[in-house]
XYZ file of C-alpha atoms in Angstrom:
561
model
C -48.816 -107.935 -185.590
C -48.323 -106.716 -189.018
C -50.818 -103.971 -188.531
C -49.180 -102.849 -185.326
C -45.801 -102.715 -186.961
C -47.138 -100.600 -189.735
C -48.485 -98.121 -187.279
C -45.173 -97.966 -185.418
C -43.365 -97.439 -188.657
C -45.694 -94.692 -189.570
C -45.194 -93.028 -186.190
C -41.432 -93.381 -186.492
C -41.433 -91.884 -189.987
C -43.389 -88.805 -188.789
C -40.921 -88.240 -185.920
C -37.956 -88.207 -188.299
C -39.565 -85.497 -190.481
C -40.171 -83.305 -187.493
C -36.578 -83.744 -186.346
C -35.203 -82.792 -189.735
C -37.314 -79.639 -189.771
C -36.108 -78.809 -186.268
C -32.480 -79.220 -187.245
C -32.926 -77.021 -190.282
C -34.495 -74.287 -188.146
C -31.606 -74.538 -185.720
C -29.143 -74.140 -188.566
C -30.986 -71.088 -189.856
C -31.047 -69.532 -186.407
C -27.346 -70.213 -185.940
C -26.594 -68.724 -189.353
C -28.708 -65.673 -188.593
C -26.956 -65.282 -185.255
C -23.574 -65.517 -186.969
C -24.631 -62.955 -189.558
C -25.783 -60.659 -186.778
C -22.449 -61.106 -185.018
C -20.600 -60.359 -188.260
C -22.777 -57.299 -188.878
C -22.175 -56.050 -185.365
C -18.454 -56.649 -185.770
C -18.433 -54.809 -189.089
C -20.440 -51.965 -187.554
C -17.969 -51.766 -184.681
C -15.060 -51.806 -187.116
C -16.721 -49.152 -189.293
C -17.437 -47.035 -186.245
C -13.862 -47.425 -185.124
C -12.625 -46.609 -188.631
C -14.908 -43.561 -188.815
C -13.642 -42.444 -185.427
C -10.056 -42.913 -186.555
C -10.777 -40.981 -189.746
C -12.468 -38.247 -187.766
C -9.524 -38.088 -185.398
C -7.080 -37.980 -188.319
C -9.174 -35.265 -190.010
C -9.265 -33.278 -186.776
C -5.532 -33.780 -186.371
C -4.928 -32.696 -189.978
C -7.178 -29.668 -189.486
C -5.248 -28.776 -186.365
C -1.932 -29.083 -188.211
C -3.197 -27.079 -191.196
C -4.644 -24.351 -188.978
C -1.410 -24.213 -187.022
C 0.637 -23.936 -190.214
C -1.649 -21.227 -191.618
C -1.373 -19.283 -188.391
C 2.406 -19.503 -188.576
C 2.420 -18.089 -192.106
C -0.012 -15.333 -191.135
C 2.313 -14.320 -188.329
C 5.435 -14.193 -190.507
C 6.932 -10.832 -189.618
C 9.867 -9.446 -191.534
C 10.101 -6.571 -189.053
C 10.646 -8.806 -186.015
C 13.094 -10.959 -187.894
C 15.017 -7.867 -188.919
C 15.145 -6.666 -185.313
C 16.452 -10.064 -184.178
C 19.028 -10.106 -186.975
C 20.369 -6.733 -185.938
C 20.413 -7.663 -182.247
C 22.159 -10.956 -182.943
C 24.753 -9.262 -185.141
C 25.569 -6.656 -182.508
C 25.552 -9.223 -179.707
C 28.077 -11.351 -181.579
C 30.605 -8.499 -181.707
C 33.204 -8.012 -179.064
C 32.391 -5.229 -176.628
C 35.206 -2.966 -177.781
C 34.089 -3.212 -181.417
C 30.338 -3.003 -180.894
C 30.133 0.769 -181.316
C 32.023 0.584 -184.608
C 29.767 -2.199 -185.850
C 26.644 -0.324 -184.811
C 27.820 2.746 -186.712
C 28.615 0.575 -189.715
C 25.092 -0.866 -190.020
C 23.333 2.515 -189.915
C 21.168 2.663 -193.003
C 20.980 -1.115 -193.402
C 17.332 -2.187 -193.552
C 17.222 -5.406 -191.569
C 13.528 -5.877 -192.393
C 14.457 -6.247 -196.073
C 17.223 -8.682 -195.156
C 14.769 -10.649 -193.034
C 12.284 -10.883 -195.901
C 15.008 -12.187 -198.189
C 15.902 -14.903 -195.723
C 12.251 -15.816 -195.240
C 11.740 -16.131 -198.972
C 14.691 -18.459 -199.451
C 14.604 -20.461 -196.227
C 10.887 -20.661 -195.444
C 8.678 -20.134 -198.469
C 10.745 -21.842 -201.149
C 11.216 -24.891 -198.917
C 7.582 -24.898 -197.838
C 6.352 -24.888 -201.441
C 8.690 -27.755 -202.334
C 7.436 -29.766 -199.334
C 3.782 -29.112 -200.203
C 4.308 -30.330 -203.760
C 6.007 -33.518 -202.550
C 3.902 -34.525 -199.554
C 0.371 -33.635 -200.672
C 0.378 -34.683 -204.320
C -2.400 -37.229 -203.557
C -4.425 -34.825 -201.397
C -5.313 -31.988 -203.793
C -7.623 -30.057 -201.456
C -5.079 -30.049 -198.660
C -2.457 -28.955 -201.166
C -4.696 -26.145 -202.451
C -5.371 -24.891 -198.936
C -1.681 -24.718 -198.085
C -0.793 -23.116 -201.418
C -3.451 -20.450 -200.888
C -2.116 -19.663 -197.440
C 1.448 -19.300 -198.748
C 0.319 -17.181 -201.719
C -1.633 -14.817 -199.464
C 1.324 -14.352 -197.136
C 3.715 -13.710 -200.033
C 1.326 -11.134 -201.481
C 0.966 -9.299 -198.193
C 4.742 -9.226 -197.804
C 4.945 -7.533 -201.211
C 6.579 -10.526 -202.927
C 4.092 -10.334 -205.790
C 5.940 -12.268 -208.489
C 6.735 -15.092 -206.063
C 3.059 -15.322 -205.057
C 1.777 -15.897 -208.596
C 2.640 -19.603 -209.035
C 1.113 -20.895 -205.744
C -1.929 -18.636 -206.173
C -2.519 -19.915 -209.711
C -2.194 -23.564 -208.671
C -4.463 -23.159 -205.635
C -7.192 -21.659 -207.814
C -6.830 -24.323 -210.514
C -7.142 -27.159 -207.970
C -10.192 -25.671 -206.274
C -11.980 -24.979 -209.577
C -11.382 -28.619 -210.621
C -12.147 -30.327 -207.300
C -14.857 -28.095 -205.802
C -16.403 -26.145 -208.666
C -16.634 -22.407 -209.275
C -19.341 -21.743 -206.676
C -17.707 -23.282 -203.597
C -16.734 -20.825 -200.864
C -13.085 -21.953 -200.964
C -12.940 -21.474 -204.737
C -14.447 -18.007 -204.393
C -11.805 -17.167 -201.806
C -9.086 -18.137 -204.284
C -10.744 -16.223 -207.142
C -10.834 -13.062 -205.024
C -7.236 -13.575 -203.927
C -6.107 -14.071 -207.510
C -7.863 -10.797 -208.304
C -6.064 -9.053 -205.449
C -2.702 -10.275 -206.697
C -3.382 -9.184 -210.274
C -4.699 -5.854 -208.985
C -1.489 -5.167 -207.071
C 0.520 -6.159 -210.123
C -1.310 -3.452 -212.083
C -3.284 -5.937 -214.227
C -6.545 -4.059 -213.738
C -8.643 -5.650 -216.505
C -7.825 -9.201 -215.372
C -8.429 -8.275 -211.731
C -11.846 -6.796 -212.549
C -12.870 -9.948 -214.430
C -11.918 -12.131 -211.463
C -13.694 -9.897 -208.943
C -16.889 -9.866 -211.014
C -16.802 -13.652 -211.368
C -16.450 -14.007 -207.601
C -19.385 -11.658 -206.978
C -21.627 -13.421 -209.497
C -20.832 -16.890 -208.175
C -21.170 -15.905 -204.518
C -24.595 -14.387 -205.140
C -25.656 -17.509 -207.020
C -24.438 -20.129 -204.555
C -24.054 -18.291 -201.239
C -25.898 -15.028 -200.550
C -25.620 -11.284 -201.055
C -24.474 -10.793 -197.472
C -21.858 -13.554 -197.475
C -18.307 -12.489 -196.659
C -17.103 -13.354 -200.173
C -19.841 -11.249 -201.796
C -18.943 -8.340 -199.522
C -15.245 -8.681 -200.368
C -16.080 -8.744 -204.083
C -18.114 -5.518 -203.834
C -15.210 -3.764 -202.186
C -12.688 -5.187 -204.663
C -14.690 -4.220 -207.760
C -15.043 -0.684 -206.436
C -11.279 -0.467 -205.886
C -10.286 -1.674 -209.333
C -12.830 0.569 -211.050
C -11.459 3.547 -209.112
C -7.925 2.670 -210.119
C -9.031 2.551 -213.753
C -10.441 6.063 -213.409
C -14.054 4.838 -213.638
C -15.100 6.812 -210.589
C -18.838 7.039 -211.217
C -19.070 3.256 -211.692
C -17.050 2.502 -208.582
C -19.104 4.660 -206.213
C -22.131 2.365 -205.942
C -19.969 -0.671 -205.208
C -18.182 1.211 -202.427
C -21.409 2.514 -200.936
C -23.007 -0.961 -200.996
C -19.910 -2.528 -199.410
C -19.819 0.103 -196.672
C -23.531 -0.115 -195.892
C -23.527 -3.929 -195.736
C -20.281 -3.948 -193.764
C -21.653 -1.633 -191.090
C -24.830 -3.747 -190.814
C -23.135 -7.162 -190.802
C -19.938 -6.499 -188.886
C -20.279 -3.195 -187.111
C -18.492 0.131 -187.439
C -15.197 -1.026 -185.908
C -14.571 -4.253 -187.826
C -11.313 -4.133 -189.851
C -13.185 -4.849 -193.095
C -15.638 -2.031 -192.377
C -12.706 0.296 -191.765
C -11.307 -0.696 -195.159
C -14.631 0.254 -196.755
C -14.601 3.581 -194.894
C -11.054 4.262 -196.100
C -11.942 3.409 -199.683
C -14.967 5.667 -199.615
C -12.666 8.510 -198.594
C -10.245 7.722 -201.427
C -13.047 7.693 -203.974
C -14.439 11.046 -202.853
C -10.932 12.486 -202.878
C -10.372 11.218 -206.429
C -13.623 12.972 -207.373
C -12.228 16.207 -205.942
C -14.708 16.201 -203.021
C -12.069 16.890 -200.396
C -14.462 18.143 -197.736
C -16.637 15.036 -198.038
C -13.605 12.737 -198.095
C -12.019 14.062 -194.904
C -14.474 12.572 -192.330
C -14.027 9.119 -193.873
C -10.228 9.358 -193.762
C -10.257 10.651 -190.188
C -12.636 7.923 -188.987
C -10.547 5.196 -190.609
C -7.282 6.580 -189.231
C -8.516 7.153 -185.674
C -10.082 3.699 -185.388
C -7.195 1.877 -187.017
C -4.699 3.527 -184.660
C -6.879 2.544 -181.688
C -7.910 -0.958 -182.771
C -5.046 -2.208 -184.933
C -2.121 -0.155 -183.636
C 0.174 2.351 -185.317
C 2.311 -0.237 -187.117
C -0.470 -2.302 -188.671
C -0.294 -2.184 -192.497
C -3.853 -0.843 -192.725
C -3.033 1.920 -190.262
C -0.024 2.884 -192.377
C -2.327 3.151 -195.389
C -4.632 5.485 -193.481
C -1.730 7.650 -192.285
C -0.564 8.009 -195.888
C -4.098 8.691 -197.169
C -4.672 11.386 -194.570
C -1.383 13.062 -195.465
C -2.255 13.017 -199.171
C -5.672 14.573 -198.464
C -4.211 17.366 -196.322
C -1.684 18.078 -199.048
C -4.507 18.414 -201.594
C -6.203 20.859 -199.214
C -3.014 22.922 -198.951
C -2.398 22.068 -195.278
C 1.200 21.194 -196.036
C 2.775 21.249 -192.575
C 0.285 18.710 -191.184
C 0.546 16.691 -194.367
C 4.331 16.505 -194.134
C 4.259 15.137 -190.583
C 1.895 12.359 -191.635
C 3.781 11.518 -194.829
C 7.055 11.245 -192.922
C 5.422 9.028 -190.303
C 3.938 6.786 -193.015
C 7.290 6.408 -194.752
C 9.324 5.736 -191.601
C 6.844 3.182 -190.279
C 6.514 1.522 -193.683
C 10.279 1.089 -193.978
C 10.283 -0.466 -190.509
C 7.238 -2.708 -190.998
C 7.415 -3.624 -194.702
C 11.044 -3.063 -195.586
C 12.516 -0.830 -198.288
C 11.179 -2.752 -201.285
C 7.508 -3.303 -200.436
C 4.996 -1.621 -202.808
C 3.516 0.318 -199.873
C 6.959 1.725 -199.033
C 7.436 2.742 -202.669
C 4.074 4.531 -202.609
C 5.089 6.313 -199.391
C 8.353 7.408 -201.044
C 6.439 8.867 -203.970
C 4.033 10.669 -201.634
C 6.910 12.158 -199.650
C 8.606 13.411 -202.801
C 5.339 14.798 -204.134
C 4.691 16.727 -200.926
C 8.164 18.298 -200.897
C 7.865 19.083 -204.608
C 4.545 20.862 -203.954
C 6.358 23.022 -201.374
C 9.017 23.817 -204.009
C 11.609 21.955 -201.980
C 12.857 20.358 -205.170
C 16.287 19.403 -203.878
C 14.756 17.611 -200.894
C 12.188 15.866 -203.082
C 14.695 14.485 -205.592
C 16.219 11.611 -203.537
C 12.741 10.321 -202.661
C 11.657 10.371 -206.301
C 14.881 8.732 -207.446
C 14.649 5.910 -204.911
C 10.976 5.321 -205.693
C 11.588 5.229 -209.442
C 14.595 2.916 -209.267
C 12.803 0.416 -207.045
C 9.487 0.596 -208.912
C 11.257 -0.275 -212.163
C 13.071 -3.169 -210.497
C 10.234 -4.587 -208.383
C 7.026 -3.704 -210.238
C 8.295 -3.419 -213.805
C 8.310 -0.550 -216.306
C 4.623 -0.890 -217.228
C 3.130 -0.980 -213.737
C 0.887 2.088 -213.192
C 2.821 3.009 -210.043
C 6.092 2.900 -211.964
C 4.644 5.124 -214.680
C 3.485 7.615 -212.041
C 7.000 7.584 -210.542
C 8.422 8.292 -214.017
C 5.947 11.157 -214.466
C 6.835 12.585 -211.069
C 10.527 12.548 -211.945
C 9.794 14.448 -215.147
C 7.712 17.026 -213.280
C 10.471 17.548 -210.714
C 13.116 18.139 -213.379
C 10.753 20.493 -215.209
C 10.182 22.465 -212.015
C 13.976 22.765 -211.660
C 14.188 24.146 -215.182
C 15.975 21.040 -216.502
C 13.678 20.745 -219.505
C 15.911 18.613 -221.725
C 16.368 16.081 -218.903
C 12.683 16.162 -218.016
C 11.234 15.561 -221.473
C 12.218 11.857 -221.854
C 10.589 11.082 -218.513
C 7.416 12.970 -219.429
C 7.131 11.229 -222.783
C 7.890 7.762 -221.387
C 5.235 8.219 -218.708
C 2.626 9.444 -221.183
C 3.282 6.663 -223.690
C 3.119 4.030 -220.954
C -0.056 5.389 -219.341
C -1.798 5.563 -222.710
C -0.828 1.960 -223.388
C -1.688 0.594 -219.942
C -4.619 2.738 -218.757
C -6.002 4.289 -221.930
C -6.266 7.811 -223.341
C -8.945 9.071 -220.926
C -7.688 7.763 -217.601
C -7.116 10.648 -215.151
C -3.430 9.756 -214.791
C -2.989 9.784 -218.580
C -4.646 13.204 -218.843
C -2.429 14.541 -216.040
C 0.620 13.256 -217.963
C -0.623 15.059 -221.100
C -0.917 18.280 -219.111
C 2.575 17.799 -217.632
C 4.141 17.354 -221.062
C 2.141 20.312 -222.391
C 3.436 22.492 -219.545
C 7.003 21.449 -220.372
C 6.524 22.339 -224.036
C 5.160 25.763 -223.054
C 8.175 26.343 -220.813
C 10.458 25.310 -223.679
C 8.589 27.813 -225.909
C 7.526 25.018 -228.264
C 4.072 26.493 -228.311
C 2.653 24.915 -231.448
C 3.594 21.427 -230.225
C 1.879 22.232 -226.949
C -1.281 23.436 -228.716
C -1.450 20.252 -230.813
C -1.041 18.015 -227.770
C -3.363 19.872 -225.395
C -6.172 20.841 -227.756
C -6.722 17.200 -228.728
C -7.172 16.251 -225.074
C -9.544 19.078 -224.096
C -12.859 17.193 -224.608
C -11.686 14.274 -222.440
C -10.334 16.613 -219.772
C -13.648 18.442 -219.563
C -15.480 15.137 -219.105
C -13.119 13.640 -216.539
C -12.224 16.725 -214.469
C -15.615 18.333 -214.038
C -17.336 19.568 -210.890
C -15.281 19.245 -207.719
C -12.250 18.103 -209.686
C -12.154 21.224 -211.859
C -8.858 22.447 -210.421
C -7.103 20.002 -212.750
C -9.135 21.374 -215.650
C -8.034 24.873 -214.628
C -4.362 23.833 -214.792
C -4.885 22.389 -218.246
C -6.756 25.464 -219.531
C -4.003 27.730 -218.233
C -1.383 25.718 -220.137
C -3.452 25.657 -223.315
C -4.067 29.421 -223.039
C -0.340 30.037 -222.592
C 0.426 27.812 -225.595
C -1.929 29.759 -227.826
C -0.595 33.037 -226.475
C 2.974 31.982 -227.200
C 2.231 30.865 -230.747
C 2.440 34.558 -231.814
C -0.610 34.305 -234.042
C -3.060 37.204 -233.513
C -5.972 35.131 -234.815
C -5.808 32.762 -231.816
C -5.575 35.420 -229.101
C -9.310 35.222 -228.533
C -8.990 31.486 -227.920
C -6.129 32.132 -225.496
C -8.246 34.735 -223.709
C -11.168 32.329 -223.269
C -8.985 29.605 -221.767
C -7.078 31.912 -219.421
C -10.203 33.693 -218.178
C -11.919 30.358 -217.491
C -8.805 29.042 -215.743
C -8.592 32.181 -213.582
C -12.255 31.863 -212.591
C -11.774 28.239 -211.534
C -8.529 28.886 -209.635
C -9.983 31.931 -207.886
C -13.016 29.906 -206.774
C -11.266 26.689 -205.777
C -7.880 27.904 -204.527
C -8.498 31.500 -203.661
C -7.113 34.812 -204.944
C -3.802 34.459 -203.082
C -2.790 31.109 -204.556
C 0.216 30.999 -206.879
C -1.866 29.403 -209.660
C -4.407 32.225 -209.514
C -1.604 34.802 -209.605
C -0.007 33.026 -212.564
C -3.264 33.236 -214.514
C -3.549 36.957 -213.831
C 0.044 37.505 -214.997
C -0.700 35.530 -218.182
C -3.779 37.649 -218.850
C -1.693 40.829 -218.491
C 0.757 39.421 -221.075
C -2.125 38.415 -223.332
C -3.725 41.868 -223.449
C -0.365 43.575 -223.906
C 0.377 41.302 -226.889
C -3.120 41.899 -228.254
C -2.716 45.666 -227.935
C 0.610 45.434 -229.794
C -1.042 43.424 -232.582
C -4.185 45.615 -232.755
C -3.490 49.134 -231.431
C -6.603 51.088 -230.605
C -8.689 48.006 -229.912
C -8.947 48.810 -226.199
C -6.769 45.922 -225.160
C -4.404 48.282 -223.356
C -7.261 49.157 -221.008
C -7.861 45.499 -220.273
C -4.128 45.006 -219.665
C -4.187 47.865 -217.156
C -7.194 46.356 -215.365
C -5.463 43.007 -214.925
C -2.249 44.733 -213.837
C -4.222 46.458 -211.133
C -5.645 43.119 -210.010
C -2.147 41.698 -209.919
C -0.869 44.606 -207.814
C -3.764 44.199 -205.377
C -3.140 40.484 -204.861
C -1.527 39.358 -201.589
C 2.238 38.848 -201.820
C 3.547 35.369 -202.684
C-alpha cells in the first residue's frame, strides 16, 4: 500500500507542474493579446490623429491659399471706381451733376489705396502677429504675401517691415537654400531695387542665384528669376556689358522652359529691349519691345501693369528714334492708364509723368512739359525720397527744362543738386551721372561761364568716351559739342585747335547718327563757322577765313529747320 501511494503521489505531483505551466502560458497569451489590442488601438488612434492633422493642414492650406489669392486680387482701381459710384449714387438727383463736376480731377484709385492700406493691410499685419506667433512658417508665408502685394501697389516703405520679417523667419526655420527662403530673398531684392538701393539688391539677387543653383537646379524658377533680376540691377547701375549675359541666359531659358508667351518670358523679352536701347542699339531693341507689347496687350490686356510698362517702353524708344508723333500717343496712353490702374502716387505713374514731360520737352513744347515735370518731381521727393535715382532724374529734368527756357539762374540749383546726388548714389561713371555733367556743362556754356564749363567737362571726357561708345555715341557727340563751345568761348587762341577737334568730331557723329538735317548737326556747323571766324580774327592770313566760308556754305545748303 505504501508503494502504491507513493506512485499516486508522484503522478499527482507531475500533474500539478503541468497545470502550472499551462496557466502561465495562458497568462502570456492573454497578455500578448491585450498588448496586440492596445497596439491596434494606438495605431487606430494615431491613424485618426494623422488624418485629423492632415485634414487640419489641408484646411489651413486652403485658408492660406484663399487669403493669398485675396491679397493678389487687391485692386485699387476697382475700389476707386466703386467709391466714385457710391458717392454719386448717394447724392440727390438734382445735385448729382454738381457733385460729378466737383469730383473731376479727384483720383479715386489713390483714395482707394489709402483706404486699403489703413483698413486692410494694417489690420491684417496686426492679426498675423497676434494669431500666428507660435506658427512661424505660417506667419512668414502670410507676411510674404502681404509684402509682395504692398510692393506691387507701390507702397514700398510699408512693405519693408513684413518683407524683412518674412525673410528672417524663413532663414531661421528653413535655411538659406529652401525654395521658400529663396523666394523671400528675391522679393527682398525686388523691394530694395525699387527703393533705389541697387548695391543691396544686387547682393540679395546673387545670393538667391547661388543658393538656388546649389540646392535646386539651374532651370528652377527661382534661378531663372535671379538671372533676370541680376541683369536688371546691373543695367540700372550702368553696367550694361555685365548685364547682357544675364538677360540673354534668362531669355533663352525662359523660352525653353515656359514658352514664348509666358508672362515671365515676356518680361525677359522686354528687358532685353531695354538693355539694347540703353546701349544705343535702337534698331535691335525695337523688335523686342514690339513683341513684348503686342503679346502683353493680347495675353494680359491693356490695363495690366506689365502692359503699361511695355507701352511706356515703346514710346520711349520711338522718341529716341525721332518718331515723336507715335511716341507721344503711346506716352499719353501709358500715363492715362497708369493713373487709372496704379493711382497718382505709384512709382510707375511717376515714371510715366517724367516720360511725358521729356517727350514734350524734346519737341520744344516747354510750357506743356513743365506741369508734368513739376508733378513728377514733387511726388518723387515725397514718395521715393531725395536720393532715389528716379527723384534725381526728375530733378535733372527740371533743370534741363528751365535751361531750355533760358531761365539759367533758376535751372542751375536743380542741375547741381542732381549731379551731386547722382555722383553720391550711382558713382562718377554711371551714364546718368555723365548726362548730368553734360547738362550742367551746357548750362555753363549758355551762361558764358566758359572756363567753369571746360573744367567740368574736360575732367569727364575719358569716362564719357568709355561709357558712350559705339551705338551710344550720340551722347558723346552732345558732350563734345559742349566742350568745343566751352573752349571756343574761353577767348584763348591757344585752345582753338582743341575746340576745332571736338566740334569736328561732334559734327561727324551727329551727321552719321542723326542726319544732316537734325538741329544738333546744324548747331555744330554754326559753331564751326563761329570758331573759324574767331580764329581768323586772332590769326589773320592763316586761311581760317576760307574754312569759315566753307562751313557757311554747308550751313546755307542744309535743309531748313
